[in-house]
């Protein structure tokens, strides 16, 4: 089998897959026709690939070429990503926060503090930086301190120790 470029009287070139068996040429498949040179070359390559598939041939380089193309596409996609928010544990902790009933308080600062401290236990200042950089939450450090003071004075003491000390 081979690919033939046959010029028609109209000036268009037809690309055909030809089989020569029993001394006769037989058209197995017509790939297409065009008068444009790049299109003719593309059709010619398409005919070569069709013969390979028809005969059951496998290109040993096709798999590696495909893998390289996939890798390039993946790298290009990842290079276009500007910001990724990592909040898998946040999703789980948000659900736990709702289930425990704290969501009913309607306090966003408490929610952010609880979830971030469970996920990344660190200082209050580092927590503010963590919330800003990873979750795009804009909390100021002084609001956290004021909130903790308010929380300390409103929640009843259950430990048996005095708050006045």
PDB file of C-alpha atoms in Angstrom:
ATOM      1  CA  UNK A   1       0.000   0.000   0.000  1.00  0.00           C
ATOM      2  CA  UNK A   2       1.092   3.533  -0.673  1.00  0.00           C
ATOM      3  CA  UNK A   3      -0.248   7.081  -0.837  1.00  0.00           C
ATOM      4  CA  UNK A   4      -0.660   8.633  -4.274  1.00  0.00           C
ATOM      5  CA  UNK A   5      -0.993  12.292  -5.234  1.00  0.00           C
ATOM      6  CA  UNK A   6      -3.066  12.425  -8.403  1.00  0.00           C
ATOM      7  CA  UNK A   7      -3.553  15.706 -10.253  1.00  0.00           C
ATOM      8  CA  UNK A   8      -7.068  16.132 -11.645  1.00  0.00           C
ATOM      9  CA  UNK A   9      -7.914  18.047 -14.864  1.00  0.00           C
ATOM     10  CA  UNK A  10      -9.322  20.868 -12.706  1.00  0.00           C
ATOM     11  CA  UNK A  11      -5.891  21.423 -11.118  1.00  0.00           C
ATOM     12  CA  UNK A  12      -6.880  19.950  -7.766  1.00  0.00           C
ATOM     13  CA  UNK A  13      -4.649  17.202  -6.330  1.00  0.00           C
ATOM     14  CA  UNK A  14      -6.397  14.139  -4.892  1.00  0.00           C
ATOM     15  CA  UNK A  15      -4.714  12.109  -2.163  1.00  0.00           C
ATOM     16  CA  UNK A  16      -5.535   8.397  -2.412  1.00  0.00           C
ATOM     17  CA  UNK A  17      -4.437   5.230  -0.660  1.00  0.00           C
ATOM     18  CA  UNK A  18      -3.569   2.639  -3.323  1.00  0.00           C
ATOM     19  CA  UNK A  19      -3.179  -1.123  -2.971  1.00  0.00           C
ATOM     20  CA  UNK A  20      -1.305  -3.056  -5.625  1.00  0.00           C
ATOM     21  CA  UNK A  21      -2.223  -6.694  -5.382  1.00  0.00           C
ATOM     22  CA  UNK A  22      -2.684  -9.312  -8.111  1.00  0.00           C
ATOM     23  CA  UNK A  23      -0.960  -6.964 -10.568  1.00  0.00           C
ATOM     24  CA  UNK A  24      -3.660  -4.299 -10.430  1.00  0.00           C
ATOM     25  CA  UNK A  25      -3.838  -0.927  -8.695  1.00  0.00           C
ATOM     26  CA  UNK A  26      -6.934  -0.453  -6.578  1.00  0.00           C
ATOM     27  CA  UNK A  27      -8.024   2.717  -4.725  1.00  0.00           C
ATOM     28  CA  UNK A  28      -8.639   1.662  -1.123  1.00  0.00           C
ATOM     29  CA  UNK A  29      -9.496   5.085   0.276  1.00  0.00           C
ATOM     30  CA  UNK A  30      -9.576   8.662  -0.908  1.00  0.00           C
ATOM     31  CA  UNK A  31      -8.197  10.864   1.857  1.00  0.00           C
ATOM     32  CA  UNK A  32      -9.140  14.211   0.325  1.00  0.00           C
ATOM     33  CA  UNK A  33      -8.278  16.777  -2.310  1.00  0.00           C
ATOM     34  CA  UNK A  34      -6.963  20.331  -2.405  1.00  0.00           C
ATOM     35  CA  UNK A  35      -5.057  22.828  -4.505  1.00  0.00           C
ATOM     36  CA  UNK A  36      -3.244  24.303  -1.483  1.00  0.00           C
ATOM     37  CA  UNK A  37       0.291  22.852  -1.009  1.00  0.00           C
ATOM     38  CA  UNK A  38       0.284  22.764   2.842  1.00  0.00           C
ATOM     39  CA  UNK A  39      -3.132  21.090   2.825  1.00  0.00           C
ATOM     40  CA  UNK A  40      -1.903  18.529   0.279  1.00  0.00           C
ATOM     41  CA  UNK A  41       1.070  17.682   2.517  1.00  0.00           C
ATOM     42  CA  UNK A  42      -1.200  17.367   5.550  1.00  0.00           C
ATOM     43  CA  UNK A  43      -3.523  15.038   3.624  1.00  0.00           C
ATOM     44  CA  UNK A  44      -0.507  13.015   2.464  1.00  0.00           C
ATOM     45  CA  UNK A  45       0.624  12.523   6.088  1.00  0.00           C
ATOM     46  CA  UNK A  46      -2.940  11.653   7.053  1.00  0.00           C
ATOM     47  CA  UNK A  47      -2.908   8.965   4.346  1.00  0.00           C
ATOM     48  CA  UNK A  48       0.360   7.533   5.719  1.00  0.00           C
ATOM     49  CA  UNK A  49      -1.155   7.365   9.200  1.00  0.00           C
ATOM     50  CA  UNK A  50      -4.287   5.691   7.810  1.00  0.00           C
ATOM     51  CA  UNK A  51      -2.160   2.972   6.179  1.00  0.00           C
ATOM     52  CA  UNK A  52      -0.301   2.382   9.457  1.00  0.00           C
ATOM     53  CA  UNK A  53      -3.554   2.009  11.386  1.00  0.00           C
ATOM     54  CA  UNK A  54      -5.108  -0.142   8.652  1.00  0.00           C
ATOM     55  CA  UNK A  55      -2.155  -2.537   8.665  1.00  0.00           C
ATOM     56  CA  UNK A  56      -2.043  -2.587  12.466  1.00  0.00           C
ATOM     57  CA  UNK A  57       1.393  -1.001  12.712  1.00  0.00           C
ATOM     58  CA  UNK A  58       2.304   0.847  15.866  1.00  0.00           C
ATOM     59  CA  UNK A  59       4.704   3.757  15.995  1.00  0.00           C
ATOM     60  CA  UNK A  60       7.096   3.270  18.900  1.00  0.00           C
ATOM     61  CA  UNK A  61       7.636   7.029  19.145  1.00  0.00           C
ATOM     62  CA  UNK A  62       3.947   7.980  19.070  1.00  0.00           C
ATOM     63  CA  UNK A  63       3.420   7.219  22.775  1.00  0.00           C
ATOM     64  CA  UNK A  64       6.441   9.247  23.877  1.00  0.00           C
ATOM     65  CA  UNK A  65       5.395  12.111  21.589  1.00  0.00           C
ATOM     66  CA  UNK A  66       1.923  12.083  23.122  1.00  0.00           C
ATOM     67  CA  UNK A  67       3.404  12.067  26.634  1.00  0.00           C
ATOM     68  CA  UNK A  68       5.650  15.019  25.770  1.00  0.00           C
ATOM     69  CA  UNK A  69       2.688  16.949  24.365  1.00  0.00           C
ATOM     70  CA  UNK A  70       0.643  16.219  27.504  1.00  0.00           C
ATOM     71  CA  UNK A  71       3.540  17.365  29.691  1.00  0.00           C
ATOM     72  CA  UNK A  72       3.901  20.614  27.714  1.00  0.00           C
ATOM     73  CA  UNK A  73       0.162  21.306  27.924  1.00  0.00           C
ATOM     74  CA  UNK A  74       0.191  20.631  31.672  1.00  0.00           C
ATOM     75  CA  UNK A  75       3.183  22.914  32.241  1.00  0.00           C
ATOM     76  CA  UNK A  76       1.599  25.676  30.161  1.00  0.00           C
ATOM     77  CA  UNK A  77      -1.664  25.337  32.098  1.00  0.00           C
ATOM     78  CA  UNK A  78       0.068  25.415  35.477  1.00  0.00           C
ATOM     79  CA  UNK A  79       2.203  28.408  34.488  1.00  0.00           C
ATOM     80  CA  UNK A  80      -0.987  30.372  33.747  1.00  0.00           C
ATOM     81  CA  UNK A  81      -2.419  29.773  37.215  1.00  0.00           C
ATOM     82  CA  UNK A  82      -1.866  32.857  39.347  1.00  0.00           C
ATOM     83  CA  UNK A  83      -3.279  31.842  42.693  1.00  0.00           C
ATOM     84  CA  UNK A  84      -4.251  28.523  44.248  1.00  0.00           C
ATOM     85  CA  UNK A  85      -6.142  28.475  47.510  1.00  0.00           C
ATOM     86  CA  UNK A  86      -5.347  25.394  49.570  1.00  0.00           C
ATOM     87  CA  UNK A  87      -8.468  24.776  51.584  1.00  0.00           C
ATOM     88  CA  UNK A  88      -9.082  21.022  51.627  1.00  0.00           C
ATOM     89  CA  UNK A  89      -8.768  20.892  55.407  1.00  0.00           C
ATOM     90  CA  UNK A  90     -10.730  24.142  55.557  1.00  0.00           C
ATOM     91  CA  UNK A  91     -13.683  22.420  53.915  1.00  0.00           C
ATOM     92  CA  UNK A  92     -13.612  19.650  56.512  1.00  0.00           C
ATOM     93  CA  UNK A  93     -13.174  22.049  59.430  1.00  0.00           C
ATOM     94  CA  UNK A  94     -15.951  24.328  58.109  1.00  0.00           C
ATOM     95  CA  UNK A  95     -18.297  21.349  58.165  1.00  0.00           C
ATOM     96  CA  UNK A  96     -17.219  20.457  61.716  1.00  0.00           C
ATOM     97  CA  UNK A  97     -17.723  24.101  62.735  1.00  0.00           C
ATOM     98  CA  UNK A  98     -21.292  24.035  61.394  1.00  0.00           C
ATOM     99  CA  UNK A  99     -22.109  20.646  62.929  1.00  0.00           C
ATOM    100  CA  UNK A 100     -20.959  21.736  66.403  1.00  0.00           C
ATOM    101  CA  UNK A 101     -23.339  24.702  66.266  1.00  0.00           C
ATOM    102  CA  UNK A 102     -20.816  27.551  66.263  1.00  0.00           C
ATOM    103  CA  UNK A 103     -22.124  28.708  62.877  1.00  0.00           C
ATOM    104  CA  UNK A 104     -25.303  29.926  64.618  1.00  0.00           C
ATOM    105  CA  UNK A 105     -23.275  32.570  66.457  1.00  0.00           C
ATOM    106  CA  UNK A 106     -22.751  34.324  63.115  1.00  0.00           C
ATOM    107  CA  UNK A 107     -19.275  35.497  64.044  1.00  0.00           C
ATOM    108  CA  UNK A 108     -16.781  35.415  61.178  1.00  0.00           C
ATOM    109  CA  UNK A 109     -13.747  36.322  63.283  1.00  0.00           C
ATOM    110  CA  UNK A 110     -14.360  33.385  65.617  1.00  0.00           C
ATOM    111  CA  UNK A 111     -14.833  31.076  62.655  1.00  0.00           C
ATOM    112  CA  UNK A 112     -11.578  32.189  60.996  1.00  0.00           C
ATOM    113  CA  UNK A 113      -9.643  31.953  64.250  1.00  0.00           C
ATOM    114  CA  UNK A 114     -10.938  28.506  65.184  1.00  0.00           C
ATOM    115  CA  UNK A 115     -10.414  26.969  61.764  1.00  0.00           C
ATOM    116  CA  UNK A 116      -6.995  28.510  61.158  1.00  0.00           C
ATOM    117  CA  UNK A 117      -5.742  27.624  64.640  1.00  0.00           C
ATOM    118  CA  UNK A 118      -6.853  24.007  64.206  1.00  0.00           C
ATOM    119  CA  UNK A 119      -5.340  23.806  60.740  1.00  0.00           C
ATOM    120  CA  UNK A 120      -2.125  25.769  61.379  1.00  0.00           C
ATOM    121  CA  UNK A 121      -1.508  26.359  65.106  1.00  0.00           C
ATOM    122  CA  UNK A 122       0.728  29.440  65.370  1.00  0.00           C
ATOM    123  CA  UNK A 123       0.846  32.888  66.947  1.00  0.00           C
ATOM    124  CA  UNK A 124      -1.943  35.400  66.428  1.00  0.00           C
ATOM    125  CA  UNK A 125       0.291  37.533  64.213  1.00  0.00           C
ATOM    126  CA  UNK A 126       1.272  34.521  62.101  1.00  0.00           C
ATOM    127  CA  UNK A 127      -2.400  33.506  61.944  1.00  0.00           C
ATOM    128  CA  UNK A 128      -3.275  36.899  60.451  1.00  0.00           C
ATOM    129  CA  UNK A 129      -0.522  36.456  57.837  1.00  0.00           C
ATOM    130  CA  UNK A 130      -1.660  32.890  57.154  1.00  0.00           C
ATOM    131  CA  UNK A 131      -5.284  33.927  56.610  1.00  0.00           C
ATOM    132  CA  UNK A 132      -4.197  36.755  54.303  1.00  0.00           C
ATOM    133  CA  UNK A 133      -1.813  34.725  52.158  1.00  0.00           C
ATOM    134  CA  UNK A 134      -3.693  31.427  51.868  1.00  0.00           C
ATOM    135  CA  UNK A 135      -7.365  32.339  52.157  1.00  0.00           C
ATOM    136  CA  UNK A 136      -7.388  35.982  51.109  1.00  0.00           C
ATOM    137  CA  UNK A 137      -9.066  36.964  54.401  1.00  0.00           C
ATOM    138  CA  UNK A 138      -8.229  40.469  55.582  1.00  0.00           C
ATOM    139  CA  UNK A 139      -8.173  40.501  59.402  1.00  0.00           C
ATOM    140  CA  UNK A 140      -6.194  43.011  61.423  1.00  0.00           C
ATOM    141  CA  UNK A 141      -4.258  41.886  64.473  1.00  0.00           C
ATOM    142  CA  UNK A 142      -5.865  44.485  66.774  1.00  0.00           C
ATOM    143  CA  UNK A 143      -9.339  43.152  65.875  1.00  0.00           C
ATOM    144  CA  UNK A 144      -8.265  39.685  66.957  1.00  0.00           C
ATOM    145  CA  UNK A 145      -6.967  40.956  70.321  1.00  0.00           C
ATOM    146  CA  UNK A 146     -10.135  42.997  70.948  1.00  0.00           C
ATOM    147  CA  UNK A 147     -12.274  40.026  69.972  1.00  0.00           C
ATOM    148  CA  UNK A 148     -10.411  37.680  72.325  1.00  0.00           C
ATOM    149  CA  UNK A 149     -10.829  40.181  75.191  1.00  0.00           C
ATOM    150  CA  UNK A 150     -14.565  40.426  74.467  1.00  0.00           C
ATOM    151  CA  UNK A 151     -14.822  36.644  74.254  1.00  0.00           C
ATOM    152  CA  UNK A 152     -12.941  36.218  77.526  1.00  0.00           C
ATOM    153  CA  UNK A 153     -15.313  38.528  79.392  1.00  0.00           C
ATOM    154  CA  UNK A 154     -18.551  37.142  77.912  1.00  0.00           C
ATOM    155  CA  UNK A 155     -18.008  33.384  78.260  1.00  0.00           C
ATOM    156  CA  UNK A 156     -18.698  32.042  81.768  1.00  0.00           C
ATOM    157  CA  UNK A 157     -15.767  30.510  83.632  1.00  0.00           C
ATOM    158  CA  UNK A 158     -16.158  26.731  83.948  1.00  0.00           C
ATOM    159  CA  UNK A 159     -12.664  25.892  85.154  1.00  0.00           C
ATOM    160  CA  UNK A 160     -13.159  26.891  88.785  1.00  0.00           C
ATOM    161  CA  UNK A 161     -10.467  29.566  88.570  1.00  0.00           C
ATOM    162  CA  UNK A 162     -11.235  33.227  89.027  1.00  0.00           C
ATOM    163  CA  UNK A 163     -10.984  35.597  86.016  1.00  0.00           C
ATOM    164  CA  UNK A 164      -9.992  38.520  88.211  1.00  0.00           C
ATOM    165  CA  UNK A 165      -6.505  37.182  88.960  1.00  0.00           C
TER     166      UNK A 165
END
